[in-house]
PDB file of C-alpha atoms in Angstrom:
ATOM      1  CA  GLN A   1      81.540  -9.305 -32.644  1.00 62.00           C
ATOM      2  CA  SER A   2      82.014  -7.008 -35.457  1.00 73.00           C
ATOM      3  CA  ALA A   3      83.184  -3.622 -34.505  1.00 88.00           C
ATOM      4  CA  LEU A   4      80.604  -0.702 -34.805  1.00 96.00           C
ATOM      5  CA  THR A   5      81.078   1.557 -37.920  1.00 97.00           C
ATOM      6  CA  GLN A   6      82.189   5.107 -37.505  1.00 98.00           C
ATOM      7  CA  PRO A   7      83.582   7.551 -40.317  1.00 97.00           C
ATOM      8  CA  PRO A   8      87.243   7.750 -40.284  1.00 97.00           C
ATOM      9  CA  SER A   9      87.206  11.116 -40.167  1.00 97.00           C
ATOM     10  CA  ALA A  10      85.170  14.618 -39.526  1.00 98.00           C
ATOM     11  CA  SER A  11      85.826  18.103 -39.246  1.00 97.00           C
ATOM     12  CA  GLY A  12      84.476  21.473 -38.698  1.00 96.00           C
ATOM     13  CA  SER A  13      85.430  25.265 -38.060  1.00 96.00           C
ATOM     14  CA  PRO A  14      85.482  26.663 -34.561  1.00 97.00           C
ATOM     15  CA  GLY A  15      81.865  27.596 -33.620  1.00 97.00           C
ATOM     16  CA  GLN A  16      80.351  25.073 -35.829  1.00 97.00           C
ATOM     17  CA  SER A  17      78.711  21.899 -35.269  1.00 97.00           C
ATOM     18  CA  VAL A  18      79.763  18.543 -36.151  1.00 98.00           C
ATOM     19  CA  THR A  19      78.166  14.844 -35.895  1.00 98.00           C
ATOM     20  CA  ILE A  20      79.960  11.679 -35.621  1.00 98.00           C
ATOM     21  CA  SER A  21      77.764   8.575 -36.342  1.00 98.00           C
ATOM     22  CA  CYS A  22      78.110   5.111 -34.824  1.00 98.00           C
ATOM     23  CA  THR A  23      76.448   2.261 -36.909  1.00 98.00           C
ATOM     24  CA  GLY A  24      75.659  -1.016 -35.534  1.00 97.00           C
ATOM     25  CA  THR A  25      73.306  -3.647 -35.529  1.00 96.00           C
ATOM     26  CA  SER A  26      70.147  -4.845 -33.733  1.00 95.00           C
ATOM     27  CA  SER A  27      72.172  -7.182 -31.610  1.00 94.00           C
ATOM     28  CA  ASP A  28      74.003  -4.089 -30.129  1.00 95.00           C
ATOM     29  CA  VAL A  29      73.403  -0.445 -30.937  1.00 96.00           C
ATOM     30  CA  GLY A  30      69.711  -1.035 -31.831  1.00 96.00           C
ATOM     31  CA  ASN A  31      68.691  -3.319 -28.658  1.00 96.00           C
ATOM     32  CA  TYR A  32      70.680  -1.536 -25.623  1.00 96.00           C
ATOM     33  CA  ASP A  33      70.696   1.880 -24.585  1.00 96.00           C
ATOM     34  CA  TYR A  34      74.143   1.069 -23.325  1.00 97.00           C
ATOM     35  CA  VAL A  35      76.158   3.229 -25.816  1.00 97.00           C
ATOM     36  CA  SER A  36      79.048   5.281 -24.599  1.00 98.00           C
ATOM     37  CA  TRP A  37      81.385   7.896 -26.358  1.00 98.00           C
ATOM     38  CA  TYR A  38      85.147   8.451 -25.394  1.00 98.00           C
ATOM     39  CA  GLN A  39      87.445  11.182 -26.357  1.00 98.00           C
ATOM     40  CA  GLN A  40      91.101  10.606 -26.637  1.00 98.00           C
ATOM     41  CA  HIS A  41      93.816  12.892 -27.348  1.00 98.00           C
ATOM     42  CA  PRO A  42      97.170  11.836 -28.786  1.00 96.00           C
ATOM     43  CA  GLY A  43      99.201   9.906 -26.446  1.00 95.00           C
ATOM     44  CA  LYS A  44      96.591  10.143 -23.793  1.00 97.00           C
ATOM     45  CA  ALA A  45      94.192   7.805 -22.173  1.00 98.00           C
ATOM     46  CA  PRO A  46      90.592   7.896 -23.558  1.00 98.00           C
ATOM     47  CA  LYS A  47      87.933   9.844 -21.427  1.00 98.00           C
ATOM     48  CA  LEU A  48      84.342   9.359 -20.975  1.00 98.00           C
ATOM     49  CA  MET A  49      82.041  12.154 -22.797  1.00 98.00           C
ATOM     50  CA  ILE A  50      78.703  10.262 -23.105  1.00 98.00           C
ATOM     51  CA  TYR A  51      77.004   7.261 -21.344  1.00 98.00           C
ATOM     52  CA  ALA A  52      73.456   5.484 -21.865  1.00 97.00           C
ATOM     53  CA  VAL A  53      73.185   7.133 -25.110  1.00 97.00           C
ATOM     54  CA  SER A  54      72.690  10.532 -24.185  1.00 97.00           C
ATOM     55  CA  MET A  55      74.128  11.155 -20.641  1.00 97.00           C
ATOM     56  CA  ARG A  56      76.960  13.612 -19.777  1.00 97.00           C
ATOM     57  CA  PRO A  57      79.388  12.832 -16.956  1.00 97.00           C
ATOM     58  CA  SER A  58      79.747  15.577 -14.725  1.00 95.00           C
ATOM     59  CA  GLY A  59      82.544  18.075 -16.107  1.00 96.00           C
ATOM     60  CA  VAL A  60      81.858  17.471 -19.603  1.00 97.00           C
ATOM     61  CA  PRO A  61      80.699  20.546 -21.659  1.00 97.00           C
ATOM     62  CA  ASP A  62      76.965  20.534 -22.447  1.00 96.00           C
ATOM     63  CA  ARG A  63      78.357  21.203 -26.205  1.00 97.00           C
ATOM     64  CA  PHE A  64      78.560  17.597 -26.596  1.00 98.00           C
ATOM     65  CA  SER A  65      75.487  15.552 -26.606  1.00 98.00           C
ATOM     66  CA  GLY A  66      74.483  12.081 -27.797  1.00 98.00           C
ATOM     67  CA  SER A  67      71.565  10.411 -29.397  1.00 98.00           C
ATOM     68  CA  LYS A  68      70.484   7.106 -30.859  1.00 98.00           C
ATOM     69  CA  SER A  69      68.026   6.177 -33.622  1.00 97.00           C
ATOM     70  CA  GLY A  70      67.581   2.304 -34.641  1.00 97.00           C
ATOM     71  CA  ASN A  71      70.907   1.036 -34.851  1.00 97.00           C
ATOM     72  CA  THR A  72      72.735   4.398 -35.318  1.00 98.00           C
ATOM     73  CA  ALA A  73      73.953   6.301 -32.401  1.00 98.00           C
ATOM     74  CA  SER A  74      75.409   9.886 -32.941  1.00 98.00           C
ATOM     75  CA  LEU A  75      77.553  12.138 -31.120  1.00 98.00           C
ATOM     76  CA  THR A  76      77.380  15.771 -31.460  1.00 98.00           C
ATOM     77  CA  VAL A  77      79.678  18.361 -30.880  1.00 98.00           C
ATOM     78  CA  SER A  78      78.289  21.935 -30.842  1.00 97.00           C
ATOM     79  CA  GLY A  79      80.234  25.323 -30.544  1.00 97.00           C
ATOM     80  CA  LEU A  80      83.487  23.565 -31.909  1.00 98.00           C
ATOM     81  CA  ARG A  81      86.682  24.533 -30.476  1.00 97.00           C
ATOM     82  CA  THR A  82      90.310  23.847 -30.843  1.00 97.00           C
ATOM     83  CA  GLU A  83      90.496  21.602 -27.719  1.00 97.00           C
ATOM     84  CA  ASP A  84      87.615  19.147 -29.171  1.00 98.00           C
ATOM     85  CA  GLU A  85      90.292  17.967 -31.734  1.00 98.00           C
ATOM     86  CA  ALA A  86      90.831  14.547 -30.831  1.00 98.00           C
ATOM     87  CA  ASP A  87      89.790  10.879 -31.807  1.00 98.00           C
ATOM     88  CA  TYR A  88      86.574   9.828 -30.947  1.00 98.00           C
ATOM     89  CA  TYR A  89      85.227   6.311 -30.103  1.00 98.00           C
ATOM     90  CA  CYS A  90      81.884   4.810 -29.573  1.00 98.00           C
ATOM     91  CA  THR A  91      81.192   1.614 -27.700  1.00 98.00           C
ATOM     92  CA  SER A  92      77.869  -0.634 -27.061  1.00 97.00           C
ATOM     93  CA  TYR A  93      77.022  -3.468 -25.110  1.00 96.00           C
ATOM     94  CA  ALA A  94      76.351  -6.182 -27.736  1.00 95.00           C
ATOM     95  CA  GLY A  95      74.650  -8.958 -25.261  1.00 91.00           C
ATOM     96  CA  SER A  96      76.147 -12.044 -23.954  1.00 91.00           C
ATOM     97  CA  ASN A  97      78.325  -9.935 -21.819  1.00 93.00           C
ATOM     98  CA  ASN A  98      80.322  -8.296 -24.705  1.00 94.00           C
ATOM     99  CA  LEU A  99      81.279  -4.972 -25.382  1.00 96.00           C
ATOM    100  CA  VAL A 100      82.032  -3.690 -28.817  1.00 96.00           C
ATOM    101  CA  PHE A 101      84.177  -0.469 -29.762  1.00 97.00           C
ATOM    102  CA  GLY A 102      83.740   1.675 -33.134  1.00 97.00           C
ATOM    103  CA  GLY A 103      86.679   2.029 -35.032  1.00 96.00           C
ATOM    104  CA  GLY A 104      87.276   5.597 -34.269  1.00 97.00           C
ATOM    105  CA  THR A 105      86.777   8.802 -35.890  1.00 98.00           C
ATOM    106  CA  LYS A 106      89.503  11.708 -36.002  1.00 98.00           C
ATOM    107  CA  LEU A 107      87.511  15.143 -35.632  1.00 98.00           C
ATOM    108  CA  THR A 108      89.776  17.950 -37.079  1.00 97.00           C
ATOM    109  CA  VAL A 109      88.875  21.503 -36.113  1.00 97.00           C
ATOM    110  CA  LEU A 110      89.981  23.626 -39.054  1.00 90.00           C
TER     111      LEU A 110
ATOM    112  CA  GLU O   1      91.128  11.269  -6.427  1.00 94.00           C
ATOM    113  CA  GLU O   2      90.176   8.526  -8.258  1.00 96.00           C
ATOM    114  CA  GLN O   3      93.170   6.640  -9.952  1.00 98.00           C
ATOM    115  CA  LEU O   4      94.420   3.705 -11.922  1.00 98.00           C
ATOM    116  CA  VAL O   5      98.256   2.769 -12.440  1.00 98.00           C
ATOM    117  CA  GLU O   6      98.999   0.012 -14.634  1.00 98.00           C
ATOM    118  CA  SER O   7     102.299  -1.606 -14.722  1.00 98.00           C
ATOM    119  CA  GLY O   8     104.022  -4.571 -16.005  1.00 98.00           C
ATOM    120  CA  GLY O   9     104.395  -3.765 -19.907  1.00 97.00           C
ATOM    121  CA  ASP O  10     107.503  -5.241 -21.468  1.00 96.00           C
ATOM    122  CA  LEU O  11     108.912  -6.728 -24.602  1.00 98.00           C
ATOM    123  CA  VAL O  12     108.206 -10.244 -24.851  1.00 98.00           C
ATOM    124  CA  LYS O  13     108.907 -13.074 -27.476  1.00 98.00           C
ATOM    125  CA  PRO O  14     106.056 -14.867 -29.256  1.00 97.00           C
ATOM    126  CA  GLY O  15     104.629 -17.738 -27.422  1.00 97.00           C
ATOM    127  CA  GLY O  16     105.687 -15.911 -24.186  1.00 98.00           C
ATOM    128  CA  SER O  17     103.404 -14.735 -21.216  1.00 98.00           C
ATOM    129  CA  LEU O  18     103.149 -11.513 -19.538  1.00 98.00           C
ATOM    130  CA  ARG O  19     101.379 -10.339 -16.273  1.00 98.00           C
ATOM    131  CA  LEU O  20      99.809  -6.609 -16.022  1.00 98.00           C
ATOM    132  CA  SER O  21      98.867  -5.082 -13.063  1.00 98.00           C
ATOM    133  CA  CYS O  22      96.491  -2.234 -12.293  1.00 98.00           C
ATOM    134  CA  VAL O  23      96.218  -0.319  -8.706  1.00 98.00           C
ATOM    135  CA  ALA O  24      93.199   1.381  -7.977  1.00 98.00           C
ATOM    136  CA  SER O  25      92.880   4.089  -5.415  1.00 98.00           C
ATOM    137  CA  GLY O  26      90.427   6.849  -4.526  1.00 97.00           C
ATOM    138  CA  PHE O  27      87.295   4.721  -4.522  1.00 97.00           C
ATOM    139  CA  THR O  28      86.100   1.148  -3.293  1.00 97.00           C
ATOM    140  CA  PHE O  29      87.766  -1.194  -5.832  1.00 98.00           C
ATOM    141  CA  SER O  30      86.005  -4.221  -4.588  1.00 97.00           C
ATOM    142  CA  ASN O  31      82.677  -2.633  -5.479  1.00 97.00           C
ATOM    143  CA  VAL O  32      83.413  -2.119  -9.064  1.00 97.00           C
ATOM    144  CA  TRP O  33      83.648  -4.056 -12.240  1.00 98.00           C
ATOM    145  CA  MET O  34      86.777  -3.752 -14.058  1.00 98.00           C
ATOM    146  CA  SER O  35      87.732  -3.974 -17.818  1.00 98.00           C
ATOM    147  CA  TRP O  36      90.870  -3.914 -19.853  1.00 98.00           C
ATOM    148  CA  VAL O  37      91.109  -2.366 -23.030  1.00 98.00           C
ATOM    149  CA  ARG O  38      93.842  -2.109 -25.639  1.00 98.00           C
ATOM    150  CA  GLN O  39      95.195  -0.045 -28.256  1.00 98.00           C
ATOM    151  CA  ALA O  40      97.596  -1.469 -30.945  1.00 97.00           C
ATOM    152  CA  PRO O  41      99.966   1.130 -32.491  1.00 97.00           C
ATOM    153  CA  GLY O  42      98.146   3.752 -34.721  1.00 95.00           C
ATOM    154  CA  LYS O  43      94.795   1.714 -34.158  1.00 96.00           C
ATOM    155  CA  GLY O  44      91.552   1.854 -32.361  1.00 96.00           C
ATOM    156  CA  LEU O  45      90.381   0.745 -28.913  1.00 97.00           C
ATOM    157  CA  GLU O  46      89.730  -2.989 -28.522  1.00 97.00           C
ATOM    158  CA  TRP O  47      87.869  -4.497 -25.419  1.00 97.00           C
ATOM    159  CA  VAL O  48      89.842  -7.278 -23.852  1.00 97.00           C
ATOM    160  CA  GLY O  49      87.599  -8.355 -21.062  1.00 97.00           C
ATOM    161  CA  ARG O  50      86.364  -7.499 -17.588  1.00 97.00           C
ATOM    162  CA  ILE O  51      86.019  -9.012 -14.268  1.00 98.00           C
ATOM    163  CA  LYS O  52      82.655  -8.312 -12.209  1.00 97.00           C
ATOM    164  CA  ARG O  53      82.791  -7.394  -8.522  1.00 97.00           C
ATOM    165  CA  LYS O  54      82.602 -10.306  -6.002  1.00 97.00           C
ATOM    166  CA  SER O  55      78.929  -9.646  -5.003  1.00 96.00           C
ATOM    167  CA  ASP O  56      78.070  -9.918  -8.784  1.00 95.00           C
ATOM    168  CA  GLY O  57      80.013 -13.340  -8.787  1.00 96.00           C
ATOM    169  CA  GLY O  58      83.309 -12.240  -9.656  1.00 96.00           C
ATOM    170  CA  THR O  59      83.254 -13.837 -13.232  1.00 97.00           C
ATOM    171  CA  THR O  60      85.271 -12.791 -16.132  1.00 97.00           C
ATOM    172  CA  ASP O  61      84.384 -11.993 -19.863  1.00 96.00           C
ATOM    173  CA  ASN O  62      86.602 -11.990 -22.812  1.00 94.00           C
ATOM    174  CA  PRO O  63      86.069 -11.533 -26.367  1.00 93.00           C
ATOM    175  CA  SER O  64      86.903 -14.153 -29.035  1.00 89.00           C
ATOM    176  CA  PRO O  65      90.530 -12.661 -30.055  1.00 91.00           C
ATOM    177  CA  VAL O  66      91.954 -13.426 -26.483  1.00 93.00           C
ATOM    178  CA  LYS O  67      89.457 -16.085 -25.108  1.00 93.00           C
ATOM    179  CA  GLY O  68      91.597 -18.957 -23.716  1.00 94.00           C
ATOM    180  CA  ARG O  69      94.948 -16.774 -23.772  1.00 96.00           C
ATOM    181  CA  PHE O  70      94.259 -13.788 -21.496  1.00 97.00           C
ATOM    182  CA  THR O  71      92.792 -14.211 -17.752  1.00 97.00           C
ATOM    183  CA  ILE O  72      91.581 -11.494 -15.803  1.00 98.00           C
ATOM    184  CA  SER O  73      91.721 -11.774 -11.740  1.00 98.00           C
ATOM    185  CA  ARG O  74      91.468  -9.324  -8.877  1.00 98.00           C
ATOM    186  CA  ALA O  75      93.050  -8.950  -5.468  1.00 98.00           C
ATOM    187  CA  ASP O  76      90.197  -6.820  -3.694  1.00 97.00           C
ATOM    188  CA  SER O  77      92.371  -6.588  -0.430  1.00 97.00           C
ATOM    189  CA  GLN O  78      95.118  -5.056  -2.152  1.00 98.00           C
ATOM    190  CA  ASN O  79      92.979  -3.065  -4.680  1.00 98.00           C
ATOM    191  CA  THR O  80      94.609  -4.763  -7.619  1.00 98.00           C
ATOM    192  CA  LEU O  81      93.527  -5.995 -11.006  1.00 98.00           C
ATOM    193  CA  TYR O  82      95.693  -8.335 -13.019  1.00 98.00           C
ATOM    194  CA  LEU O  83      95.787  -9.495 -16.618  1.00 98.00           C
ATOM    195  CA  GLN O  84      97.611 -12.640 -17.454  1.00 98.00           C
ATOM    196  CA  MET O  85      98.502 -13.043 -20.936  1.00 98.00           C
ATOM    197  CA  ASN O  86      99.774 -16.540 -22.330  1.00 97.00           C
ATOM    198  CA  ASN O  87     100.793 -17.614 -25.625  1.00 97.00           C
ATOM    199  CA  LEU O  88     101.261 -13.958 -27.081  1.00 97.00           C
ATOM    200  CA  LYS O  89     101.032 -13.001 -30.426  1.00 97.00           C
ATOM    201  CA  ILE O  90     102.478 -10.077 -32.576  1.00 97.00           C
ATOM    202  CA  GLU O  91      99.029  -8.740 -32.842  1.00 96.00           C
ATOM    203  CA  ASP O  92      98.891  -8.312 -28.916  1.00 97.00           C
ATOM    204  CA  THR O  93     101.229  -5.838 -29.281  1.00 98.00           C
ATOM    205  CA  ALA O  94      99.266  -2.519 -27.749  1.00 98.00           C
ATOM    206  CA  VAL O  95      98.946  -0.052 -24.967  1.00 98.00           C
ATOM    207  CA  TYR O  96      97.008  -2.006 -22.368  1.00 98.00           C
ATOM    208  CA  TYR O  97      94.556   0.282 -20.128  1.00 98.00           C
ATOM    209  CA  CYS O  98      92.554  -0.909 -17.253  1.00 98.00           C
ATOM    210  CA  ALA O  99      89.230   0.895 -16.600  1.00 98.00           C
ATOM    211  CA  THR O 100      86.307   0.936 -14.180  1.00 98.00           C
ATOM    212  CA  GLU O 101      83.016  -0.399 -15.890  1.00 97.00           C
ATOM    213  CA  GLY O 102      80.020   0.873 -14.738  1.00 95.00           C
ATOM    214  CA  TYR O 103      81.398   3.381 -12.228  1.00 95.00           C
ATOM    215  CA  PRO O 104      80.987   6.095 -11.167  1.00 96.00           C
ATOM    216  CA  TYR O 105      78.301   6.112 -14.040  1.00 92.00           C
ATOM    217  CA  GLY O 106      75.987   3.804 -15.944  1.00 85.00           C
ATOM    218  CA  PHE O 107      76.391   0.089 -17.180  1.00 89.00           C
ATOM    219  CA  HIS O 108      79.046  -0.611 -19.275  1.00 96.00           C
ATOM    220  CA  ALA O 109      80.458   3.114 -19.228  1.00 97.00           C
ATOM    221  CA  MET O 110      84.168   3.265 -18.321  1.00 98.00           C
ATOM    222  CA  GLY O 111      84.675   5.958 -16.243  1.00 97.00           C
ATOM    223  CA  VAL O 112      88.109   6.095 -14.848  1.00 98.00           C
ATOM    224  CA  TRP O 113      91.115   5.245 -16.916  1.00 98.00           C
ATOM    225  CA  GLY O 114      94.648   4.462 -16.362  1.00 98.00           C
ATOM    226  CA  ARG O 115      97.402   5.770 -18.514  1.00 98.00           C
ATOM    227  CA  GLY O 116      98.403   2.450 -19.820  1.00 98.00           C
ATOM    228  CA  THR O 117     101.411   0.409 -20.155  1.00 98.00           C
ATOM    229  CA  LYS O 118     102.974  -0.907 -23.279  1.00 98.00           C
ATOM    230  CA  VAL O 119     103.211  -4.375 -24.372  1.00 98.00           C
ATOM    231  CA  THR O 120     105.452  -5.420 -27.503  1.00 98.00           C
ATOM    232  CA  VAL O 121     105.331  -8.713 -28.748  1.00 98.00           C
ATOM    233  CA  SER O 122     108.560  -9.411 -31.200  1.00 97.00           C
ATOM    234  CA  SER O 123     111.305 -12.012 -31.779  1.00 95.00           C
TER     235      SER O 123
END
């Protein structure tokens, strides 16, 4: 199972919005609404930020939003804050009881 | 507070074996699917496998890179998840995380994570 494709890096200034893409295939992202996004700060465990494409866990700011179109899912961070600087990973159910992660995107807040 | 604590990481030679443990607290462990995820140094996250709750059959699933070498099991009476790793390879060097899958949020979302345990495979 191939990894989902994410851009290696993204950046934005405080207060701006940035969108991170996650491209899969019709066998994973395009076929299931089980896309999740995780935030990971250096040396820390990942944290769930979005599940089921666009749902936010309790405690996650509404500045974080998710969407999907075809085989590509997206995470948008609005009103960027310095604490949003981290690595972000998408994951999708890929059928046959498999899960697949994206390669990760390093978000820099300039 | 929901918590997962991994242990068992160590330095092991190629071809060797290691068993990792993950102790859960703060939620009903037996009702939850559990997954293992690893992260090689400087690399991204990789799903290593899962075990379903007994009411869903208690079956396990593993991706190709570890199938046949890694075995996941659980002891619900002890709130403990295990990862038995055999025939270890240098490329298995990583921090290994356990996580809940589908709890407390949707299907296949990993809502609770441990802090990880480090496995180094080197001669």
